[in-house]
Short mmCIF file of C-alpha atoms in Angstrom, two decimals:
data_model
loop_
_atom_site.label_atom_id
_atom_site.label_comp_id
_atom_site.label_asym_id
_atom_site.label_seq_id
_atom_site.Cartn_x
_atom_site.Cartn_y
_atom_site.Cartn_z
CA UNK Y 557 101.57 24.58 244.21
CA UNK Y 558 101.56 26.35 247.67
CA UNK Y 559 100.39 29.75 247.35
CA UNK Y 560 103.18 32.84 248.90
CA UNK Y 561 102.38 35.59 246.80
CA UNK Y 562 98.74 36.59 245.34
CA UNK Y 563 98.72 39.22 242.48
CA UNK Y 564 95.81 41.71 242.13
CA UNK Y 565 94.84 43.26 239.55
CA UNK Y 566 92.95 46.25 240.41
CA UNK Y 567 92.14 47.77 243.99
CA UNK Y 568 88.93 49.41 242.82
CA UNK Y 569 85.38 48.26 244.26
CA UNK Y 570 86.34 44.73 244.01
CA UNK Y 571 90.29 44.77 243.99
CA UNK Y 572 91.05 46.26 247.16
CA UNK Y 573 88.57 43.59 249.17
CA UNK Y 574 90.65 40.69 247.70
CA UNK Y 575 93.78 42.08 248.43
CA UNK Y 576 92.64 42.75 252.10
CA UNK Y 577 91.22 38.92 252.25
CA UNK Y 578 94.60 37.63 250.63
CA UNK Y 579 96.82 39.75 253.33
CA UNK Y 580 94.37 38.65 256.02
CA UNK Y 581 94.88 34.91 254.83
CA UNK Y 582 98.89 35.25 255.18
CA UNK Y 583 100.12 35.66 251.97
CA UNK Y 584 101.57 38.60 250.41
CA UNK Y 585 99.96 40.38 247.95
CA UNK Y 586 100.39 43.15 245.44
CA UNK Y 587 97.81 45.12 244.09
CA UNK Y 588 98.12 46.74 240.74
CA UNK Y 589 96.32 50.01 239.22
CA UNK Y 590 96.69 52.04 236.17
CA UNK Y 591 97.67 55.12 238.32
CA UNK Y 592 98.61 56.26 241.73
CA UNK Y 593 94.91 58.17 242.53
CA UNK Y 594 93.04 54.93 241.96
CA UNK Y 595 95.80 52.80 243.78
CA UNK Y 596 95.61 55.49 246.84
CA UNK Y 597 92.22 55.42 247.10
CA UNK Y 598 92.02 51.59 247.09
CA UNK Y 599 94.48 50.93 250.02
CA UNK Y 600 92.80 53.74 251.61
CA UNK Y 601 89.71 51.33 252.01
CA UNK Y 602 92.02 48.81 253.33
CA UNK Y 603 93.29 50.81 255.86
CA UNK Y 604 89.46 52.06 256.82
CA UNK Y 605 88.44 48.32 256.85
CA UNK Y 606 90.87 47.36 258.95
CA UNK Y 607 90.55 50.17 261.26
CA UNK Y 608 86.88 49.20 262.23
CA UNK Y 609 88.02 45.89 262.74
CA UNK Y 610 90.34 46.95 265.62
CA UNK Y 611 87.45 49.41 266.89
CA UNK Y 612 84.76 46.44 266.78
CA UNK Y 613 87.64 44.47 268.65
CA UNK Y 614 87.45 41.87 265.94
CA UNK Y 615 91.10 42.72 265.49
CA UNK Y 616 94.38 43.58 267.64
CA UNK Y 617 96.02 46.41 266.09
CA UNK Y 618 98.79 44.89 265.90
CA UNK Y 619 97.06 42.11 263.23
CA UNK Y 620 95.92 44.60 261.30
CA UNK Y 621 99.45 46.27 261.27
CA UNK Y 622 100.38 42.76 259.24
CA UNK Y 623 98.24 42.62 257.30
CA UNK Y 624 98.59 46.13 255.63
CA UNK Y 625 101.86 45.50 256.08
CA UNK Y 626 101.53 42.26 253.61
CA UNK Y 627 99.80 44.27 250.91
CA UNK Y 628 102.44 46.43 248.18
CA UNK Y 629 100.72 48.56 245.94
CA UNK Y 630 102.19 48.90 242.30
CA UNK Y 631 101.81 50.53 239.14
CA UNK Y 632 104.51 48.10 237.26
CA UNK Y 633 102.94 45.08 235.76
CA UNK Y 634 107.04 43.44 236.47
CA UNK Y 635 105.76 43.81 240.15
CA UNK Y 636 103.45 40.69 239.73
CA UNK Y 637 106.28 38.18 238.44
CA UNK Y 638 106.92 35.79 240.94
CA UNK Y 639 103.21 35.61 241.94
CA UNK Y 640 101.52 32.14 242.45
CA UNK Y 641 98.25 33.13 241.98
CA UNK Y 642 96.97 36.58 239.76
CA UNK Y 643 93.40 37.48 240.14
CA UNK Y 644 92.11 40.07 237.76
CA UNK Y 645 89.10 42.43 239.60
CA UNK Y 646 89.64 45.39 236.65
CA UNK Y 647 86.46 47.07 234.92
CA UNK Y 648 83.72 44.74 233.50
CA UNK Y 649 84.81 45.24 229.92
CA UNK Y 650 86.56 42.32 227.71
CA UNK Y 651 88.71 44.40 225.85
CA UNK Y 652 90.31 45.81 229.00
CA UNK Y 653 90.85 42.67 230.24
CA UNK Y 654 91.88 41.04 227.27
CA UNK Y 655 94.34 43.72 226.82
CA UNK Y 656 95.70 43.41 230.37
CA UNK Y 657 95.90 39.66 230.11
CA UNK Y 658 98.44 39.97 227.27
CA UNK Y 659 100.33 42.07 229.15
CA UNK Y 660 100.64 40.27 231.68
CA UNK Y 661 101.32 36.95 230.38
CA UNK Y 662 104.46 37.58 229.65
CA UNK Y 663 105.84 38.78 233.18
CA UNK Y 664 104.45 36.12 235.44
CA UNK Y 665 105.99 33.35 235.71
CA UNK Y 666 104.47 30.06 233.84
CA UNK Y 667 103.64 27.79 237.17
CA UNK Y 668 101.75 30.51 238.59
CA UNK Y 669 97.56 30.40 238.09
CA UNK Y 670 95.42 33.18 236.64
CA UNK Y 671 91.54 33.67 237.84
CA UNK Y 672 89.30 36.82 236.91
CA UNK Y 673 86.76 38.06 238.77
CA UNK Y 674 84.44 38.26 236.56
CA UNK Y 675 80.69 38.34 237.22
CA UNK Y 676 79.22 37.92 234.01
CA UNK Y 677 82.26 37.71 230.84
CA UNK Y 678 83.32 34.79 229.23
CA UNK Y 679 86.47 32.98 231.61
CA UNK Y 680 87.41 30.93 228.20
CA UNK Y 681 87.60 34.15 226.22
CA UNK Y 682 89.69 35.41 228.92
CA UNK Y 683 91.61 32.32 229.22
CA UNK Y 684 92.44 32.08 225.32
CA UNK Y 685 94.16 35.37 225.61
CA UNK Y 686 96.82 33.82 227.79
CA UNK Y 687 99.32 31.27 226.89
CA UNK Y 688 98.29 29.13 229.99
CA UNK Y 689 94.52 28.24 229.63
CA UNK Y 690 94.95 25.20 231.40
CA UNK Y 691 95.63 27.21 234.51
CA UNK Y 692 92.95 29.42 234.18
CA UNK Y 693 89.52 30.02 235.90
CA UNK Y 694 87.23 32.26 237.57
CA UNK Y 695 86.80 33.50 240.80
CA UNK Y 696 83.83 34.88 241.62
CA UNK Y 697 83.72 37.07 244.70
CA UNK Y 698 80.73 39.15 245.86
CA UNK Y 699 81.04 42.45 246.97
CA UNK Y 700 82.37 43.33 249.53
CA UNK Y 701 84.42 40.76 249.33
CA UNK Y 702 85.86 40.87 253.05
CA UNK Y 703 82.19 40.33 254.45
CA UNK Y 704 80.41 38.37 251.68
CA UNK Y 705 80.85 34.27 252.33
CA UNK Y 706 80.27 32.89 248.63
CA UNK Y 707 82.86 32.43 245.78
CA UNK Y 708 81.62 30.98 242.61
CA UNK Y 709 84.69 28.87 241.24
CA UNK Y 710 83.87 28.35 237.80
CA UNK Y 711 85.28 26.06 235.02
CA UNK Y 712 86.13 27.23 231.66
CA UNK Y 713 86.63 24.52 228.96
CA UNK Y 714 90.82 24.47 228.79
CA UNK Y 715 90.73 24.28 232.77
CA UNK Y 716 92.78 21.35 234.20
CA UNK Y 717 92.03 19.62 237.39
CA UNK Y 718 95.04 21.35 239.25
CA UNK Y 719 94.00 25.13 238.21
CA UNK Y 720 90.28 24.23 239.88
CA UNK Y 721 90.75 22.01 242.42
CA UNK Y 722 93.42 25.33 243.47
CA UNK Y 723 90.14 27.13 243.38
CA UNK Y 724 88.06 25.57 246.27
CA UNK Y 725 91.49 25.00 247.95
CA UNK Y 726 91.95 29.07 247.95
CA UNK Y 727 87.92 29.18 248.85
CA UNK Y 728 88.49 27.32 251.88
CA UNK Y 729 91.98 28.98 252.78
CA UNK Y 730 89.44 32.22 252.82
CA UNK Y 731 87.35 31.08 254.74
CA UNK Y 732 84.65 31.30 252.09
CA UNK Y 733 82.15 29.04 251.00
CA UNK Y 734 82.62 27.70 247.63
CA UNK Y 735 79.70 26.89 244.73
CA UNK Y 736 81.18 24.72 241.38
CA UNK Y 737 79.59 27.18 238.60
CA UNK Y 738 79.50 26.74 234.68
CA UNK Y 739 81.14 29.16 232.56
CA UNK Y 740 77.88 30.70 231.40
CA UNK Y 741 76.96 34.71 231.47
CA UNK Y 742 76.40 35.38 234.96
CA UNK Y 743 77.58 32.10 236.10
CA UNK Y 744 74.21 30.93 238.93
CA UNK Y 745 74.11 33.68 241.26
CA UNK Y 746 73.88 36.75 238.33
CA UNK Y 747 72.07 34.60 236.39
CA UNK Y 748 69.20 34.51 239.14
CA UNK Y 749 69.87 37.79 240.47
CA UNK Y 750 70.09 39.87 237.30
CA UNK Y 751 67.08 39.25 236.05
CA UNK Y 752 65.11 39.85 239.92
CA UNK Y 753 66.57 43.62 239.75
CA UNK Y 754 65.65 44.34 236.45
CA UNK Y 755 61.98 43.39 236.94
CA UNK Y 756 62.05 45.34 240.19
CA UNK Y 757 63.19 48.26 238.16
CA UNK Y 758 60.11 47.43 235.50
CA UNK Y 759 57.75 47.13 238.08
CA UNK Y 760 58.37 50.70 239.75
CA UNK Y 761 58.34 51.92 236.01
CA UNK Y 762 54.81 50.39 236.09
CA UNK Y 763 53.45 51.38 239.26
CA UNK Y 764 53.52 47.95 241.00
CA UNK Y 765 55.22 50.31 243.99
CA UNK Y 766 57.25 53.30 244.82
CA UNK Y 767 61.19 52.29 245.34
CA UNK Y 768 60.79 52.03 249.03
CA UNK Y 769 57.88 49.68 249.03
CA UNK Y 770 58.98 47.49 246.50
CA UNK Y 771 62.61 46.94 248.33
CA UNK Y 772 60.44 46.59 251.89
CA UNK Y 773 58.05 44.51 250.38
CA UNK Y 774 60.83 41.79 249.73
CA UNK Y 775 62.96 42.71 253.12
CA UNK Y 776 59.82 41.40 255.06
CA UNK Y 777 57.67 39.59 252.21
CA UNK Y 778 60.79 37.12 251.29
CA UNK Y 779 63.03 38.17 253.88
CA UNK Y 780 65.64 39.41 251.67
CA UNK Y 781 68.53 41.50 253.43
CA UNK Y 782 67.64 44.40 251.32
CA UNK Y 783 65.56 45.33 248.51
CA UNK Y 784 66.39 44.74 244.61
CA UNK Y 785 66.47 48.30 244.05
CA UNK Y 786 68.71 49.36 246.98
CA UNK Y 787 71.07 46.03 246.02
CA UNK Y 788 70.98 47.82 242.02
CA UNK Y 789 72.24 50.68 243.93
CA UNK Y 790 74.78 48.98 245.59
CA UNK Y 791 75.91 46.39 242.55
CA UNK Y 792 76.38 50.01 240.85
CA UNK Y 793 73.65 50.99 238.32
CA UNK Y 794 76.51 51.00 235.44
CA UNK Y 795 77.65 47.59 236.50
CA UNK Y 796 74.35 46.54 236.25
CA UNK Y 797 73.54 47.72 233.24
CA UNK Y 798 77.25 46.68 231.67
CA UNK Y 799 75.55 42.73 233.08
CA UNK Y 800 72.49 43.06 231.55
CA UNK Y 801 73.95 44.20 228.19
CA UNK Y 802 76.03 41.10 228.34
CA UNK Y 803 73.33 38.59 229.58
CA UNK Y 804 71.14 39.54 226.54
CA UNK Y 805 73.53 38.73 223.95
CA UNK Y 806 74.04 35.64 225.28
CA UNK Y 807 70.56 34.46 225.73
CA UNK Y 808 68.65 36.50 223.82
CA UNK Y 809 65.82 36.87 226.45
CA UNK Y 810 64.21 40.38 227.04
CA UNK Y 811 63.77 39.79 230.60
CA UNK Y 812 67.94 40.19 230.56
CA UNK Y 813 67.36 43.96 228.53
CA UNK Y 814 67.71 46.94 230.53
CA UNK Y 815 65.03 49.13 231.34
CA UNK Y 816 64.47 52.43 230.00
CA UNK Y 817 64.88 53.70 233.81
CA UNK Y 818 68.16 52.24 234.18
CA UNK Y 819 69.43 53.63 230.92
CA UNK Y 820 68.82 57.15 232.22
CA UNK Y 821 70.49 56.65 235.27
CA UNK Y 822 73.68 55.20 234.03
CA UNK Y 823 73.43 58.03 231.08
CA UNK Y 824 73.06 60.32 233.94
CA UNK Y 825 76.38 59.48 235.66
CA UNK Y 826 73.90 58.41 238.66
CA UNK Y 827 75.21 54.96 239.43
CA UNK Y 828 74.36 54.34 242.96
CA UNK Y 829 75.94 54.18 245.99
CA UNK Y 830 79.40 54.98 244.69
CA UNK Y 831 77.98 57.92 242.56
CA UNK Y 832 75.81 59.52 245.47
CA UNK Y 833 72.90 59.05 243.52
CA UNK Y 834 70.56 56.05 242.21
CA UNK Y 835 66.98 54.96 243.27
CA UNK Y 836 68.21 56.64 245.94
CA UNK Y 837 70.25 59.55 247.09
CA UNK Y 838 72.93 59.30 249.45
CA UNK Y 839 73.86 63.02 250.15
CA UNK Y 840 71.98 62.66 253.49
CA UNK Y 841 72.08 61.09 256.84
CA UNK Y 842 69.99 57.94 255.06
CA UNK Y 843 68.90 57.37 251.87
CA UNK Y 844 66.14 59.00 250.44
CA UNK Y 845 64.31 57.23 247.40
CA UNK Y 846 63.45 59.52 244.20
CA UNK Y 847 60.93 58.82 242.85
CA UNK Y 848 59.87 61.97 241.43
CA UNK Y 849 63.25 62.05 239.69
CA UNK Y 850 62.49 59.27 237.19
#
């Protein structure tokens, strides 16, 4: 099936990146959100995105006119009915989605193929809500998703060879490499990288190292882009924890648990970057790490 219009589901921290990668590909897309604040402020980020790419001359202006101008934002699930592809990018929370799969089941119309975003739910779970597991699977972006280059395509059990082979056929459309992953918690980049944050977040609760020299001890010790506790911040501390929560149900290891410091955080409404406040806080010109807060 040839891919014309992509369905999003969301145009929060993940959504919006898809649906700027979609337009960007040539296809038109519509975004959906649960109200017009979150939808705004979604195709806001678009519209910033694209307007450093026409200042760092990585764009004409006239490109990045098109490619807004492929992207409709909706509130209306009926909006999403003659899509080809639908990926879900909504909260990490399987009733929501589960919920919202049901929903829209029933609009879109039967050829088209489903994907969540997922980083660390079930895809068969999600799939068995539908009436068309066969064409269902994940797709795995990072964040953001207009810069990062992997996408995890991942196989749930009911997947047919059409549905996934679409997957690494949309991966390379994107420009994007593309990993084959199991449908396991956390998939293989989570499952690695999960467990690395929460034992940096252990070790500054046991004095291995203040925040800032255990995230510059693995920038120039492993040569790691940024520190674990800086990427925490970034992932979103309430993401992280929401993964971790998750991960230890499903393998029962305490190395997936979160730490007490990460519970206080998240209970604290301090979720990272997003939040303005983390391991580190964000108010300033740069970040400033706290830990005398915690």
């Amino acid at each position: 099936m040839e891919i014309k219009k992509v369905g999003v589901l969301g145009c929060g921290l993940m959504g919006h990146g898809i649906a700027q990668i979609c337009a960007q590909a040539g296809w038109d897309v519509v975004v959906r959100e649960v109200d017009q604040d979150r939808l705004d402020a979604g195709l806001g980020k678009v519209e910033k995105q694209l307007g450093r790419a026409v200042e760092k001359g990585k764009m004409e202006q006239s490109d990045a006119d098109a490619v807004r101008g492929r992207i409709q934002g909706t509130l209306d699930y009926s909006d999403l009915a003659d899509c080809d592809l639908v990926i879900e990018a909504i909260t990490e929370d399987l009733g929501q989605k589960l919920e919202m799969w049901g929903e829209v089941d029933g609009i879109v119309k039967e050829e088209a193929v489903f994907a969540t975003n997922t980083s660390s739910l079930s895809v068969a779970e999600q799939a068995a809500a539908t009436s068309r597991p066969q064409s269902f699977l994940g797709l795995h972006f990072f964040n953001p998703a207009q810069v990062m280059p992997l996408l995890e395509v991942v196989r749930a059990e009911g997947t047919d060879d059409h549905a996934y082979d679409h997957g690494f056929e949309l991966g390379e459309k994107l420009g994007k490499t593309t990993v084959a992953a199991r449908d396991n918690r956390g998939f293989i980049v989570n499952r690695l990288l999960v467990p690395y944050m929460l034992d940096a977040i252990r070790a500054h609760e046991q004095g291995v190292g203040s925040v800032a020299d255990i995230d510059t001890g693995m920038m120039a010790g492993a040569s790691h882009p940024m520190g674990p506790l800086t990427l925490a911040d970034f992932v979103g501390l309430d993401t992280l924890a929401s993964i971790a929560d998750v991960m230890v149900e499903a393998y029962g290891e305490d190395r997936f648990a979160q730490p007490n410091t990460l519970r206080k955080l998240v209970d604290a409404g301090d979720f990272g970057r997003k939040s303005g406040r983390g391991f580190y806080d964000y108010s300033g010109d740069k970040p400033v790490p706290r830990d005398q807060d915690f």
